[in-house]
Amino acid sequence: MKNKQTRREFIKTVSVSGGGLILATYIPFNNLFAGTADDPKIFSPSVYLKIDSNGVVTVIVHRSEMGQGVKTALPMLIAEELEVDWEKIIIEQADADTKYGSQSTGGSTSVRRNWEPLRIAGATAREMLIIAAAKKWNVDKSECYAENGFVINKKSKQKFSYGELVEDASKLPVPQNVKLKDPKDFKLIGKRIHRVDTPDKIYGKAKFGIDIVIPGMYYAALSRCPSFGGKVKSFNADKAKQIKGVIDAVQISNGVAVIADSTWNAFKGRDELEIEWDFGPYANVNTDDIKNEMLKHIKEEGAEFESRGNIHQSIKGEKLIDAVYEVPFMAHAPMEPMNCVAKYENGKVELWAPTQNPQNAKSEVAKALGLSENDVTVHVTLMGGGFGRRLVSDFAIEAAEISKVSGKAVKLTWTRKEDIKFGYYRPPSMHVLKGSVSADGKPLKFYHHVIAPSIRQMRFDKNLTAEKSEIKEGTVDLEYQIPNLKVTGTLIPTHVPISWWRAVYNSQNPFAVESFIDELAYAAGKDLYEFRKQMLPEDSRLLNVMNIAVEKSGWNNRLPKGKGRGLAVSYGYESYCAQVAEVSVMNNKLKVEKYTAVIDCGVVVNPDIVEAQMEGAIAFALSAAMKGEITIKNGGVEQNNFDDFEILSYDEMPVVDVHIVQNNFKVGGVGEAGIAACAPALCNAIFAATGKRIRKLPVRLI
Amino acid sequence: MSKINLTVNKKNYSVDVEPDTPLLWVLRDKLGLTGTKYSCGEGICGSCTVHIDGNAERSCILSAKDVEGSEITTIEGLAENPDHPIFKTWIELEVSQCGYCQPGQIMTLAAMLNKNASKAEIEREMSSVLCRCGTYHRIRKAVDKLVEDK
Ligand code: FES
Ligand code: FES
């Protein structure tokens, strides 16, 4: 049967409880596949899934996979409600398109923001298939149920496969307010489902952005100004062009690119470019200048974020302490350096980009090239880590510009050195803390003044004030009941590009806060756990994770001299976390032995992935706490590679014991939730082991 | 350009490249074997690890010319046997996160296991293969299991 149906497109809105509307686009794609009689018909009641007449179910993942497991977790949500055989699902990565809602893969939002929309998508399709079957049997839909890719007639036990129902189902109106499963009936959610992309990754078959090859493609490398804010004055590419394999050299807004027949030749050619730079207005700025900018404000009170009681009164018998904490710039340094494939042709550009932010790449590239967004296609590739770095679209713009100016399809590959030198860094910060405790060991006052650049102010809104900025994340709305409290902030400018870095301010602020809480506990002469416990309400989920961490870590067992345990708790991304670090320090040599980490992230979709994210977060946060830092010299980054920007290695990784709280609270974020408590737990443990209080990261014991 | 003859995963190739071209870029750009990854380019991270006559070596700092006549095995070659105990253990324990460093981790470990390296040697070698996602905890579990099963 040849069915050349014309393309119809209905937009239906499905209301989502908890506010907001999602678009469910109903597109019978039949015409696209109607080449031969054997082509399947396709039923697509939502943008997130398709079922064809052979029963093949395809789930479209609209968030980016960078190791955090969305390619597994998001399809699990759809499959759970759709009642299909998990093993048979085909998973497709979505291109950039506004029809999916936000594709920005950051803020630990993928599961928590799609928890409902994706289940609704699955449930709606299931419902339509059931209705289609009921009509065929001429029974009420309540006489039918769905299971494992079939709709079954309860009485007659007859069944139709989903494939057989596709054509009828696609003619039905999309039902509203379908019923979602009761969590007790979940078959997939909560299970340790294996990741769908593991085999390809370990066999070397998976294609990351850097692995993409398209017909007629050349290889590009780019030379950028070593100081941020500088630009090309003039350049001479004669020597570069003498390198065998080098084809062209072109200037783009961000520097000079060399195009060659291989990555290596492009790198070699780029090294031969003679460029005269205008180093720009910040060519004399060094780390100390930025630090001094922060120091200028440490005596000020800062703009108020939050206040209660009166921190200025003096209380009889109180014991006052104060401290200043400091955190440096930090690079993301994912193992896959930045890269992008771009093909510009006839006023349109097609990109293959390892991006966490496909819609942003689309609009930024359109802007940079003076195109309409409709003329920019962004295919999202796998990415070798992201951690926030790939939320910025600089590499996509560069590749697109090189392709446009050179008239060639190119793959732009950054070297590691460029990846470290031309990043968008986690901002530095300084923290002034003051507090007091009573003679009987109760907290009386807590004051925290955060001094840091705001990403939003620097990049998007010059007029943003401290009060409205995000530098407060991780230090406001603390659950601790302290009668007199004030949290304030001051924004400082920086010419160094800054951006979101796994947890961002939720990494710096909790380091200062949870370390200082430890200082207060010592000042109070109390057990570090008991001191925190007395500040938390009895039904607190934070207290619960802390209790579990204390129990599982053997908190009360004595340790030999030179060893110590440190405790820290955090709330963020709608998840609660507690960590106990155990360290030993011998001759000023630090060894992190063990982390006990407890997370309460509400409903758990895939416990194995949650555990992996906690383990990974601890490794990532430990790198930042005890390994490399980014420093600035002459307006640019001093570090070059993993030898002078070190990250944690295998032998430095502690044992990580993760415990997940089982409950049915609203689903919380996981990717970043394990970061906050890690550094303060470490430094509190170092104090317990050595009596040395670490107030500046990264930890340097000598 | 000059012709360089390479034996990769038991196949013979003749490639036209400058003799100083690192093996890594020959594998990736000329032979389409992209399972071998570029990350630091300076021999620091181990992402580009391949086997040269059975030894784990970093292909980013080996010139193509230097490995003429050697038996080169890449992750694709190792994966010709997808039932290799390392792969099975890696899947069972879900070691991988983003996966980018994993070919280098696996190739490094495979060479060690093949030559019955001691625990201390394995520890030392694995400590020089970096992973930014922090899969070390599971790599250790996998290593322990594989050494025990041997
Ligand atoms: S890329 Fe070869 S060791 Fe890092
Ligand atoms: S798994 Fe991502 S770098 Fe190792």
XYZ file of C-alpha atoms in Angstrom, chain A residues 65-67 193-195 198-199 201-208 210-211 213 219 244-245 261-265 267-268 330-337 383-385 387 411 413-417 501-502 608-609 611-613 615-617 619-620 623 641-643 645 647-651 653-657, chain B residues 1 16 18 20-22 25 28-30 32-42 44-47 60 75-77 79 81-83 86-88 90-103 105-106 122-141 143-144:
148
model
C 24.961 13.509 27.149
C 28.308 14.296 28.761
C 28.659 11.347 31.089
C 19.412 0.052 34.347
C 22.689 -0.175 32.430
C 23.672 2.868 30.448
C 28.529 2.261 27.503
C 29.464 -0.482 25.013
C 32.180 4.148 24.390
C 34.442 1.402 25.646
C 34.838 -0.251 22.245
C 36.047 3.060 20.819
C 33.053 3.306 18.498
C 31.203 6.216 20.084
C 31.509 9.469 18.174
C 32.341 12.501 20.259
C 36.160 15.591 18.033
C 35.565 12.336 16.113
C 34.166 13.632 9.952
C 40.987 20.598 9.758
C 52.980 20.773 4.048
C 49.279 20.165 4.167
C 44.534 18.450 5.587
C 44.953 17.056 9.089
C 44.683 18.219 12.670
C 48.414 17.859 13.123
C 49.260 19.972 10.102
C 48.486 22.713 14.633
C 51.904 22.979 12.988
C 39.102 27.245 38.123
C 39.071 25.667 34.658
C 36.677 22.922 33.587
C 39.274 21.042 31.536
C 37.056 18.234 30.276
C 39.171 15.449 28.789
C 37.803 16.189 25.326
C 39.088 19.646 24.391
C 30.841 15.045 24.685
C 33.886 14.037 26.658
C 32.797 15.830 29.800
C 30.966 20.473 33.639
C 36.673 20.680 12.067
C 40.109 21.339 17.294
C 41.519 23.146 20.294
C 44.727 21.904 21.843
C 44.741 21.164 25.551
C 46.768 24.302 26.095
C 31.422 25.399 36.508
C 29.794 22.340 38.055
C 23.654 3.488 39.677
C 23.874 6.799 37.846
C 26.083 6.919 42.714
C 28.348 7.552 39.736
C 27.495 11.244 39.847
C 31.653 9.621 42.989
C 32.416 11.879 40.051
C 31.456 15.030 41.923
C 36.679 13.564 42.312
C 35.903 16.831 40.541
C 40.658 18.306 42.087
C 48.347 21.574 30.407
C 47.657 18.868 32.967
C 51.218 19.211 34.269
C 46.960 22.498 35.974
C 43.663 17.167 38.283
C 43.100 14.271 40.656
C 44.656 10.967 39.622
C 43.773 7.321 40.228
C 46.093 6.885 43.213
C 41.067 8.955 44.619
C 39.541 8.044 47.958
C 37.187 5.157 48.523
C 33.712 6.595 48.064
C 30.813 5.067 49.926
C 55.171 13.761 2.212
C 51.175 9.629 3.059
C 55.111 13.854 7.181
C 57.071 13.630 12.309
C 53.294 13.243 12.433
C 52.323 11.647 15.751
C 46.821 11.849 14.273
C 42.498 9.488 13.862
C 42.681 11.601 10.731
C 44.106 9.188 8.155
C 39.555 6.872 10.762
C 40.356 5.037 13.998
C 38.893 7.674 16.299
C 38.620 5.412 19.341
C 42.120 6.576 20.285
C 41.562 9.956 21.917
C 43.409 13.239 21.959
C 43.424 15.129 25.219
C 46.785 16.601 26.301
C 49.018 15.881 23.315
C 52.081 15.813 25.568
C 50.589 13.419 30.329
C 47.045 12.039 30.345
C 47.054 8.620 28.682
C 43.867 9.148 26.643
C 50.507 11.473 20.829
C 40.947 0.097 21.169
C 39.125 -0.950 17.996
C 41.525 -3.889 17.714
C 37.228 -4.608 20.803
C 36.771 -9.414 21.045
C 33.912 -7.678 22.811
C 33.915 -10.466 25.388
C 37.966 -5.970 30.699
C 34.965 -4.995 28.575
C 32.675 -7.331 30.448
C 33.581 -2.415 32.576
C 29.969 -2.958 31.565
C 29.077 -4.900 34.653
C 30.409 -2.190 36.966
C 29.361 0.692 34.683
C 32.792 2.219 35.029
C 32.417 4.738 32.253
C 30.861 8.196 32.554
C 31.486 10.443 29.551
C 33.643 7.635 28.223
C 36.280 9.835 26.637
C 39.222 8.627 28.716
C 38.042 5.039 28.815
C 39.828 3.663 25.725
C 42.241 3.412 30.637
C 41.327 0.087 29.069
C 49.209 -1.582 37.749
C 48.715 1.063 40.415
C 51.561 3.120 39.020
C 50.490 2.857 35.393
C 46.809 3.530 36.042
C 47.757 6.559 38.122
C 49.042 8.254 35.015
C 45.809 7.908 33.042
C 43.593 10.852 33.845
C 39.807 10.927 34.051
C 38.017 14.212 34.634
C 34.667 12.552 35.330
C 36.193 10.786 38.304
C 35.597 7.162 37.375
C 38.701 6.138 39.326
C 36.679 4.608 42.117
C 35.046 2.167 39.719
C 38.214 1.594 37.727
C 39.781 0.415 40.971
C 36.888 -1.956 41.587
C 41.026 -3.662 38.395
C 40.636 -5.532 41.683
